[in-house]
């Protein structure tokens, strides 16, 4: 039985790692996920590549295009996760834009998630108002549709947080994903508003890339999410990225330990 | 279900970062659309600056030549900046200014919407940045320079396929990074709610005038109105005030490019399927895994893989009919209108002219139709020459 999202937050501050499926190919993705688990990652977000990822900065945009070019499809990603499940029971979630999920068919998509132990999905273009689109079908298959909170959410935080499932994805900065040298948002006040509405874990993502940033942010939340920094390593080393990803994730996870 | 639906189409499928801004935009729009001072200012700009009302011209030679229905041309090509795009830009930039914004951003394909946005931004003293696919920048260098003359900064978009859909992606990314002082002047009846409604309302001036003009001209409504459709803003503007008139057929002309069967086209209704993209649920050209397809048309303004949600709905309920028109047919219609009426229209609008040429002869002489001539064709002359194997430098 695969472990769930809540297990990822059970042992202290969670390190959540994102990787684009199929960049540079699915065999490499499978290997890198296992490397990240070995290095201490608590939860992996597997990115389903999309032709037009409007919430991504250039690093993940290019990873999506490389993945699609290498022939990655939703079916092949499910097959990869199936193979991965022979080797690990670690908590896994998907990150993907709505159209590939919609087009696959919600029922069929979430049934396959259940089969291969995917316990959540982050859909950046599915805000609170539209989550009725697939939340019930996902829940019927044990999949949490994870809600996001942005620096501009303000009065919306309460409603979003009180209905959130799995964990809350707190977007650290305006704009798109990508490495940032400084995060200026007043995260403490956002997290305090979240705490008033829910006790499910809140993890912060967008822009985090150094152990120092991770440690500082983790002090006020339950976990940090790192994407572009990992995808950048894959872009640099291609199929030889394993040891580099391992070292990076290990350093980041260590920064979160008390 | 969320706000902004046309049947099952529409909605607000955007990152959380943009939601409060869209809600605020809707509130402000709902306030200003009823505000007499705003409307007075809008009308003044439309009339005195853009040159409205645009003429409804009876194309007598074309009518005689085709030997069927009377043909009227709604001359949006005579507006300032040469297309219907200015109607929406005046409305949205004025609204942005009222909302306290100091900067506007826009996507553009061929450059018509970018030029119109830059024009109104210059007039109303707003900072303006336009995102345009790198390939489109190369194809339409004149429009890039035109925008720069108007004081806008043009960003060539190098991501993805470097055309219109990528320009929309990049403008949305830019907006998500800076909403405080910035309004996104979306150029068509697409995107997340409230854009399809706002753009339709600002373009509806086309049919508001046309309905009155044709009643004055012939004492009865037309039997059909015809317009080209990419995202669908001139068509939505042309259709809107005729939707309630059941006897008026609404015909949208999609770009069939080299032919639907070749796969090289942008005909969303003919070959697309239901999906969610660019903030809306609508019909899109996409593959079996929901990846958005590259589309093609000789007309950069129709080269978009989706269609506005209200069109998808009008199609769904059978109120409007959407037909594919190929590059060949559009180019022939472009040349035909130039020869017959002395009007060089935009290659986009030529798709509507082509459809009119097909159906007018099948109608009787006591019937009539209006073609929305959405833009003028100066921008297309070099491309049409190339299409005919003649090289001229622009």
XYZ file of C-alpha atoms in Angstrom:
652
model
C 0.000 0.000 0.000
C 1.474 3.327 -1.077
C 1.946 5.934 1.605
C -0.239 9.072 1.492
C 0.280 12.836 1.563
C -0.152 13.022 5.342
C 2.730 10.562 5.788
C 5.007 13.029 4.013
C 4.421 15.568 6.779
C 4.608 13.088 9.680
C 8.362 13.309 10.248
C 8.986 17.036 10.611
C 9.315 19.634 7.875
C 8.641 18.054 4.511
C 10.867 18.424 1.494
C 8.699 18.238 -1.621
C 10.503 17.789 -4.922
C 9.077 18.455 -8.376
C 10.245 16.788 -11.555
C 8.845 16.909 -15.084
C 7.913 13.426 -16.297
C 9.750 12.438 -19.457
C 12.540 15.001 -19.301
C 14.786 13.875 -20.890
C 12.957 10.510 -20.928
C 10.718 8.464 -18.624
C 13.413 5.966 -17.634
C 15.478 8.872 -16.323
C 12.465 10.292 -14.457
C 11.918 6.932 -12.764
C 15.586 6.796 -11.720
C 15.599 10.408 -10.480
C 12.503 9.918 -8.335
C 14.229 7.008 -6.580
C 17.379 9.106 -6.136
C 15.338 11.883 -4.557
C 13.659 9.422 -2.195
C 17.086 8.042 -1.198
C 18.289 11.632 -0.612
C 15.425 12.270 1.806
C 12.582 13.796 -0.235
C 9.288 13.240 1.569
C 6.914 13.740 -1.351
C 7.426 13.869 -5.108
C 5.354 15.972 -7.468
C 5.448 14.368 -10.893
C 4.817 16.997 -13.553
C 2.616 15.971 -16.476
C 4.061 18.009 -19.352
C 1.739 20.399 -21.192
C 2.251 22.227 -24.471
C 1.285 25.595 -22.927
C 2.124 25.775 -19.217
C 0.993 29.320 -18.372
C 2.074 29.280 -14.719
C 5.629 28.159 -15.435
C 8.798 30.104 -15.881
C 11.180 29.309 -18.675
C 12.984 26.411 -16.907
C 9.869 24.228 -16.552
C 8.415 25.424 -19.890
C 11.481 24.062 -21.634
C 11.365 20.830 -19.630
C 7.747 20.326 -20.731
C 8.694 20.796 -24.369
C 11.661 18.390 -24.056
C 9.386 15.823 -22.409
C 6.723 16.086 -25.113
C 9.361 15.924 -27.804
C 10.689 12.693 -26.279
C 7.229 11.168 -26.834
C 5.891 11.406 -23.277
C 2.137 10.847 -22.980
C -0.267 10.550 -20.066
C -0.512 6.786 -20.627
C 3.248 6.344 -20.587
C 3.471 8.388 -17.367
C 0.965 6.078 -15.681
C 3.019 3.091 -16.870
C 6.157 4.675 -15.412
C 4.449 5.245 -12.051
C 3.278 1.624 -12.145
C 6.904 0.469 -12.552
C 8.003 2.845 -9.816
C 5.469 1.294 -7.452
C 7.324 -2.045 -7.673
C 10.248 -0.256 -6.032
C 8.854 2.337 -3.632
C 5.808 3.115 -1.506
C 6.714 6.805 -1.094
C 3.913 9.418 -1.353
C 3.460 10.672 -4.914
C 1.300 13.414 -6.402
C 0.833 14.754 -9.913
C 1.214 18.355 -11.019
C -0.498 19.073 -14.296
C -2.647 21.502 -16.245
C -6.334 20.751 -16.471
C -6.659 20.069 -20.194
C -4.649 16.827 -20.368
C -6.599 15.546 -17.324
C -9.952 16.677 -18.756
C -9.154 15.195 -22.141
C -8.100 11.849 -20.650
C -11.509 11.753 -18.930
C -11.757 12.497 -15.198
C -13.110 9.064 -14.263
C -10.483 7.202 -16.258
C -7.678 9.488 -15.080
C -8.399 9.285 -11.370
C -9.116 5.548 -11.512
C -5.614 5.074 -12.903
C -4.206 7.375 -10.189
C -5.826 5.130 -7.596
C -4.426 2.002 -9.232
C -0.867 3.262 -9.073
C -1.026 5.028 -5.735
C -1.074 8.701 -6.726
C -2.594 10.425 -3.710
C -3.032 13.993 -4.928
C -2.945 16.363 -7.879
C -1.973 20.009 -8.160
C -3.724 21.737 -11.068
C -2.432 25.313 -11.397
C -5.234 26.421 -13.724
C -8.028 25.096 -11.519
C -8.851 27.788 -8.947
C -11.289 27.427 -6.047
C -14.306 28.454 -8.154
C -13.700 25.691 -10.692
C -12.617 22.791 -8.489
C -16.111 21.287 -8.730
C -14.900 20.292 -12.193
C -13.239 17.132 -10.833
C -12.885 17.241 -7.034
C -15.633 14.727 -6.272
C -14.470 12.220 -8.889
C -10.894 12.535 -7.627
C -12.014 12.064 -4.015
C -13.975 8.950 -4.964
C -10.646 7.487 -6.054
C -8.773 8.674 -2.981
C -7.034 11.518 -4.807
C -6.860 14.968 -3.177
C -7.141 18.001 -5.462
C -4.603 20.276 -3.806
C -5.513 23.942 -3.463
C -3.171 26.854 -3.996
C -2.943 30.155 -2.146
C -1.187 33.125 -3.743
C 0.183 36.432 -2.426
C -2.934 38.068 -3.924
C -5.436 35.646 -2.329
C -6.146 37.859 0.708
C -9.865 37.556 1.497
C -10.026 34.251 -0.359
C -7.643 32.444 2.007
C -10.309 31.461 4.496
C -12.620 29.812 1.957
C -9.799 28.067 0.112
C -8.088 26.823 3.270
C -11.245 25.602 4.962
C -12.057 23.305 2.022
C -8.467 22.280 1.272
C -7.463 18.634 1.085
C -4.092 16.899 1.290
C -1.913 19.928 1.804
C -2.052 23.600 0.885
C 0.333 24.848 -1.755
C 1.300 28.396 -0.793
C 2.712 30.324 -3.737
C 5.592 32.415 -2.389
C 5.711 35.087 -5.061
C 3.815 36.790 -7.841
C 4.363 35.536 -11.351
C 5.479 32.125 -12.511
C 7.683 29.298 -11.228
C 11.418 29.829 -11.254
C 14.431 30.397 -9.077
C 14.395 33.712 -7.175
C 17.167 35.282 -5.142
C 14.738 36.923 -2.742
C 11.160 36.238 -1.638
C 9.435 39.406 -0.537
C 5.905 38.220 0.196
C 4.770 38.423 3.812
C 4.419 34.659 4.156
C 4.020 34.782 7.922
C 0.731 36.650 7.728
C -0.565 34.382 4.943
C 0.296 31.308 7.005
C -1.305 32.757 10.083
C -4.534 33.327 8.108
C -4.325 29.724 6.895
C -3.844 28.424 10.433
C -7.054 30.112 11.517
C -8.996 28.182 8.884
C -7.444 24.713 8.792
C -4.926 22.400 10.372
C -3.914 20.570 7.201
C -0.225 21.026 6.326
C 0.864 24.108 4.349
C 3.917 23.956 2.107
C 5.536 26.900 0.339
C 6.757 26.803 -3.254
C 7.890 29.060 -6.175
C 11.395 30.475 -6.182
C 13.034 28.418 -3.428
C 16.426 27.028 -4.395
C 19.036 27.375 -1.623
C 19.265 25.492 1.703
C 19.264 28.862 3.499
C 15.994 29.948 1.847
C 14.471 26.540 2.556
C 15.424 26.604 6.249
C 14.131 30.146 6.687
C 10.791 29.434 5.042
C 10.331 26.027 6.678
C 10.505 27.754 10.056
C 7.043 29.204 9.434
C 5.344 26.375 7.485
C 5.176 22.591 7.231
C 7.255 22.017 4.135
C 8.982 23.530 1.138
C 8.465 22.719 -2.535
C 11.361 22.927 -4.981
C 10.872 22.544 -8.724
C 12.845 24.714 -11.102
C 16.142 24.185 -9.250
C 15.824 20.405 -9.749
C 14.586 20.677 -13.323
C 17.580 22.918 -14.038
C 19.918 20.117 -12.932
C 18.136 17.737 -15.318
C 18.466 20.310 -18.111
C 22.199 20.570 -17.436
C 23.102 16.896 -17.042
C 20.372 15.109 -19.035
C 20.478 11.356 -18.455
C 23.529 11.736 -16.208
C 21.757 13.935 -13.634
C 21.187 11.231 -10.964
C 24.150 11.899 -8.630
C 23.730 15.689 -8.955
C 20.046 15.519 -8.059
C 20.849 13.227 -5.126
C 23.434 15.649 -3.740
C 21.172 18.656 -4.168
C 18.103 17.082 -2.555
C 20.232 15.737 0.310
C 21.577 19.220 1.042
C 18.105 20.762 0.879
C 16.555 18.119 3.152
C 19.354 18.525 5.676
C 18.587 22.231 5.881
C 15.070 21.337 7.030
C 16.166 19.048 9.855
C 16.110 20.598 13.343
C -20.581 26.237 -11.322
C -18.406 29.297 -11.680
C -19.274 32.671 -13.158
C -19.161 33.598 -16.793
C -20.727 30.603 -18.487
C -22.282 30.308 -21.930
C -23.923 26.930 -21.485
C -21.076 24.609 -20.525
C -18.474 26.932 -22.080
C -16.503 29.742 -20.464
C -15.454 29.892 -16.809
C -12.289 31.055 -15.089
C -9.513 28.483 -15.390
C -6.569 30.581 -14.256
C -3.912 30.409 -11.562
C -5.045 31.576 -8.126
C -2.695 34.573 -8.414
C -5.052 36.136 -11.001
C -8.402 35.349 -9.383
C -8.807 38.422 -7.207
C -7.821 40.630 -10.131
C -10.456 39.005 -12.381
C -13.078 39.435 -9.674
C -12.107 43.091 -9.289
C -12.189 43.587 -13.060
C -15.694 42.154 -13.205
C -16.916 44.399 -10.374
C -15.372 47.506 -11.896
C -16.672 46.680 -15.365
C -20.188 46.126 -14.033
C -19.993 49.508 -12.347
C -18.597 51.474 -15.288
C -20.780 49.923 -17.960
C -23.749 51.604 -16.244
C -21.900 54.834 -15.505
C -23.179 57.654 -17.749
C -19.882 59.565 -17.573
C -17.883 56.499 -18.644
C -20.281 55.826 -21.508
C -20.205 59.427 -22.650
C -16.413 59.348 -22.744
C -16.403 55.998 -24.553
C -18.858 57.181 -27.193
C -16.924 60.387 -27.695
C -13.691 58.489 -28.310
C -15.381 55.949 -30.585
C -16.973 58.681 -32.669
C -14.430 61.462 -32.732
C -11.219 59.458 -32.484
C -11.962 56.082 -34.079
C -14.364 57.511 -36.659
C -17.546 55.700 -35.751
C -20.211 54.948 -36.707
C -18.639 52.889 -39.470
C -20.452 52.886 -42.817
C -22.837 50.208 -43.994
C -22.038 50.201 -47.686
C -24.278 48.636 -50.319
C -21.923 46.695 -52.606
C -23.956 47.115 -55.763
C -21.418 45.790 -58.258
C -20.734 42.700 -56.203
C -24.476 42.156 -55.752
C -25.065 42.358 -59.530
C -22.073 40.199 -60.278
C -23.145 37.403 -57.924
C -26.770 37.703 -59.024
C -28.484 36.884 -55.758
C -28.883 38.515 -52.357
C -28.153 42.213 -51.834
C -24.737 42.546 -50.231
C -23.884 45.150 -47.639
C -20.418 45.649 -46.195
C -20.002 46.816 -42.608
C -16.895 48.918 -43.018
C -14.869 48.295 -39.849
C -11.822 48.625 -42.111
C -12.444 52.382 -42.143
C -11.922 52.753 -38.396
C -8.790 54.447 -37.117
C -5.944 51.859 -37.166
C -7.826 49.987 -39.880
C -9.769 47.316 -38.056
C -12.481 46.550 -35.512
C -9.808 45.970 -32.838
C -9.880 49.651 -31.823
C -13.468 49.320 -30.483
C -12.344 46.933 -27.757
C -9.088 48.744 -27.064
C -10.758 52.091 -26.455
C -13.196 50.406 -24.067
C -10.632 48.388 -22.148
C -7.884 51.000 -21.899
C -10.430 53.568 -20.724
C -11.707 51.062 -18.160
C -8.139 50.309 -17.039
C -7.501 54.001 -16.546
C -10.664 54.372 -14.462
C -9.491 51.408 -12.375
C -6.326 53.327 -11.563
C -3.987 51.270 -13.742
C -1.017 53.012 -15.325
C 0.204 50.228 -17.586
C -1.452 47.986 -20.165
C -0.130 44.774 -21.712
C -1.489 42.879 -24.695
C -0.870 39.871 -26.900
C -0.897 40.214 -30.642
C -0.749 37.850 -33.604
C -0.348 39.780 -36.836
C -0.021 42.982 -34.846
C -3.453 44.567 -35.383
C -4.537 44.267 -31.770
C -1.083 45.314 -30.596
C -1.187 48.416 -32.786
C -4.703 49.283 -31.592
C -3.692 48.848 -27.939
C -0.529 50.910 -28.412
C -2.592 53.603 -30.144
C -5.116 53.995 -27.350
C -2.376 53.736 -24.710
C -0.582 56.627 -26.400
C -3.784 58.652 -26.511
C -4.722 58.026 -22.886
C -1.189 58.288 -21.522
C -0.680 54.690 -20.406
C 2.522 52.686 -20.487
C 2.153 49.843 -23.017
C 3.967 46.544 -23.587
C 2.991 44.089 -26.300
C 3.881 40.398 -26.498
C 4.200 39.002 -29.998
C 5.500 35.618 -31.152
C 9.012 35.855 -32.542
C 7.910 34.323 -35.849
C 5.051 36.818 -36.098
C 7.481 39.684 -35.369
C 9.576 38.553 -38.317
C 6.539 38.217 -40.593
C 5.055 41.577 -39.570
C 8.047 43.840 -39.039
C 6.059 46.856 -40.146
C 3.560 46.432 -37.326
C 6.375 45.958 -34.792
C 7.834 49.274 -35.869
C 4.378 50.864 -35.846
C 3.882 49.858 -32.207
C 7.302 51.225 -31.331
C 6.440 54.508 -33.051
C 3.382 54.666 -30.810
C 5.611 54.364 -27.761
C 4.971 50.709 -26.928
C 7.631 48.186 -26.012
C 7.355 44.999 -28.079
C 8.574 41.721 -26.562
C 9.277 38.985 -29.112
C 8.061 35.734 -27.518
C 10.564 32.932 -27.971
C 8.762 30.248 -25.974
C 6.751 27.390 -27.438
C 5.855 27.746 -31.095
C 6.557 31.521 -31.148
C 3.127 32.513 -32.494
C -0.175 33.926 -31.182
C -1.016 31.247 -28.594
C 2.475 31.602 -27.129
C 2.032 35.372 -27.020
C -1.171 34.839 -24.989
C 0.721 32.471 -22.623
C 3.456 35.029 -22.120
C 1.056 37.942 -21.539
C -0.773 35.881 -18.897
C 2.558 35.079 -17.233
C 3.497 38.749 -17.271
C 0.128 39.720 -15.797
C 0.407 37.137 -12.999
C 3.698 38.804 -12.083
C 2.330 42.340 -11.977
C -1.380 42.971 -11.481
C -1.225 46.001 -9.183
C -0.698 48.650 -11.826
C -1.298 46.575 -14.963
C -4.353 45.651 -17.000
C -4.261 42.912 -19.622
C -6.088 44.193 -22.715
C -7.164 40.821 -24.090
C -7.834 41.157 -27.789
C -10.627 38.718 -28.484
C -13.811 37.226 -27.011
C -11.756 34.581 -25.260
C -9.830 33.932 -22.079
C -11.215 33.732 -18.559
C -14.438 35.457 -17.523
C -15.090 38.415 -17.635
C -13.025 38.927 -20.839
C -15.359 37.158 -23.308
C -18.227 39.337 -22.072
C -16.267 42.596 -21.865
C -14.793 42.226 -25.359
C -18.162 41.199 -26.818
C -19.870 44.219 -25.238
C -17.256 46.621 -26.611
C -17.478 45.009 -30.070
C -21.282 44.858 -30.040
C -21.258 48.438 -31.320
C -20.789 46.827 -34.760
C -24.185 45.115 -34.806
C -25.888 47.884 -32.849
C -25.056 50.255 -35.701
C -25.507 47.711 -38.492
C -28.989 46.681 -37.367
C -30.160 50.274 -37.358
C -28.361 51.100 -40.622
C -29.853 48.215 -42.572
C -33.340 48.981 -41.285
C -32.859 52.530 -42.538
C -31.475 51.299 -45.868
C -34.083 48.705 -46.743
C -36.738 48.759 -44.048
C -36.129 45.144 -43.029
C -33.534 42.959 -41.354
C -30.953 41.059 -43.405
C -31.312 37.328 -44.048
C -27.741 36.627 -43.044
C -24.694 38.221 -41.441
C -21.276 36.826 -42.230
C -17.996 37.329 -40.376
C -14.621 35.650 -40.048
C -13.737 33.873 -36.806
C -10.386 33.338 -35.135
C -10.925 33.953 -31.437
C -14.113 35.553 -32.731
C -14.303 39.200 -31.668
C -15.501 40.832 -34.895
C -17.972 37.988 -35.444
C -19.325 38.275 -31.895
C -19.665 42.037 -32.376
C -21.390 41.503 -35.735
C -23.733 38.776 -34.422
C -24.671 40.120 -31.030
C -27.656 42.382 -31.722
C -29.011 39.933 -34.305
C -29.028 36.895 -31.979
C -32.634 37.567 -31.011
C -33.733 37.956 -34.638
C -34.468 34.379 -35.587
C -34.772 35.113 -39.290
C -31.175 36.342 -39.471
C -28.698 33.565 -40.154
C -25.392 34.028 -38.317
C -22.451 32.635 -40.270
C -18.894 32.468 -38.924
C -16.039 31.664 -41.298
C -13.127 29.694 -39.881
C -9.690 29.435 -41.435
C -9.426 26.075 -43.193
C -5.857 26.876 -44.284
C -4.631 24.322 -46.799
C -7.816 22.278 -46.215
C -9.271 20.525 -43.158
C -8.107 17.145 -44.489
C -4.457 18.299 -44.605
C -4.385 19.037 -40.874
C -2.892 22.451 -41.712
C -5.702 24.740 -40.637
C -7.148 26.693 -37.717
C -10.774 25.534 -37.995
C -11.694 24.894 -34.376
C -15.397 24.172 -34.862
C -14.778 21.866 -37.824
C -11.926 19.920 -36.259
C -11.601 20.846 -32.572
C -12.892 19.261 -29.408
C -13.967 20.352 -25.939
C -11.119 21.406 -23.694
C -9.798 23.917 -21.184
C -7.147 26.379 -22.274
C -6.255 30.039 -21.887
C -8.623 30.338 -18.964
C -11.785 29.054 -20.666
C -13.667 25.882 -21.418
C -14.325 25.879 -25.141
C -13.392 24.057 -28.336
C -9.728 23.671 -29.225
C -7.520 22.017 -31.807
C -5.705 19.440 -29.679
C -4.241 15.963 -29.872
C -5.505 12.751 -28.235
C -3.740 13.669 -24.960
C -5.075 17.217 -24.735
C -1.870 18.878 -25.941
C -2.700 22.012 -27.937
C -1.944 21.658 -31.631
C -0.040 24.032 -33.835
C -2.488 25.597 -36.233
C -2.041 27.224 -39.599
C -3.716 29.870 -41.722
C -2.510 32.338 -44.328
C -4.178 34.864 -42.054
C -2.185 35.508 -38.869
C -5.302 36.972 -37.247
C -7.217 33.676 -37.552
C -4.222 31.515 -36.605
C -5.492 30.550 -33.139
C -6.195 26.997 -31.850
C -9.368 27.945 -29.969
C -12.595 29.905 -30.272
C -14.398 32.171 -27.811
C -16.826 30.365 -25.478
C -19.907 32.277 -26.640
C -19.283 31.101 -30.208
C -18.884 27.516 -29.006
C -22.252 27.934 -27.303
C -23.980 29.555 -30.318
C -22.720 26.598 -32.332
C -23.854 24.112 -29.706
C -27.427 25.437 -29.598
C -27.542 25.718 -33.383
C -28.043 29.500 -33.447
C -24.943 30.213 -35.506
C -23.350 28.226 -38.283
C -19.574 27.960 -38.700
C -18.045 27.089 -42.041
C -14.459 26.441 -43.120
C -12.875 28.673 -45.787
C -9.492 27.773 -47.274
C -6.483 29.985 -47.996
C -7.154 29.658 -51.730
C -10.764 30.772 -51.376
C -9.771 33.683 -49.131
C -7.049 34.903 -51.498
C -9.445 34.737 -54.443
C -12.024 36.700 -52.462
C -9.364 39.247 -51.464
C -8.564 39.845 -55.139
C -12.232 39.739 -56.147
C -13.268 42.460 -53.726
C -10.353 44.651 -54.810
C -11.314 44.302 -58.491
C -15.067 44.483 -58.048
C -15.565 47.123 -55.372
C -12.165 48.781 -55.198
C -11.682 47.677 -51.590
C -8.540 45.920 -50.374
C -9.740 44.144 -47.257
C -7.820 42.219 -44.616
C -7.136 38.591 -45.511
C -9.084 37.696 -42.343
C -12.181 39.527 -43.631
C -11.657 37.948 -47.058
C -12.686 34.622 -45.484
C -16.142 36.143 -44.910
C -16.223 37.594 -48.428
C -15.404 34.129 -49.802
C -18.348 32.576 -47.988
C -20.656 35.346 -49.226
C -19.556 34.597 -52.786
C -20.632 30.992 -52.267
C -24.068 31.660 -50.788
C -25.250 34.949 -52.317
C -25.978 33.389 -55.745
C -28.180 30.791 -54.023
C -30.334 33.518 -52.479
C -33.014 35.643 -54.156
C -32.707 39.323 -55.030
C -35.182 40.341 -52.337
C -32.913 38.844 -49.709
C -29.872 40.543 -48.218
C -26.764 39.906 -46.181
C -24.168 41.911 -44.299
C -20.495 40.992 -44.460
C -18.378 42.309 -41.622
C -15.339 43.799 -43.307
C -13.334 43.649 -40.113
C -10.126 45.232 -41.383
C -8.258 46.743 -44.269
C -5.695 44.810 -46.240
C -2.605 46.992 -46.527
C -0.801 44.702 -44.076
C -1.486 41.692 -46.318
C -0.459 42.979 -49.716
C 3.109 41.654 -49.531
C 1.934 38.225 -48.338
C -0.685 37.958 -51.092
C 1.943 38.880 -53.664
C 4.206 36.135 -52.256
C 1.294 33.710 -52.423
C 1.032 34.539 -56.119
C 4.767 34.073 -56.589
C 5.644 37.760 -56.782
C 8.364 39.109 -54.475
C 7.932 42.683 -53.304
C 9.787 44.177 -50.393
C 7.777 45.903 -47.664
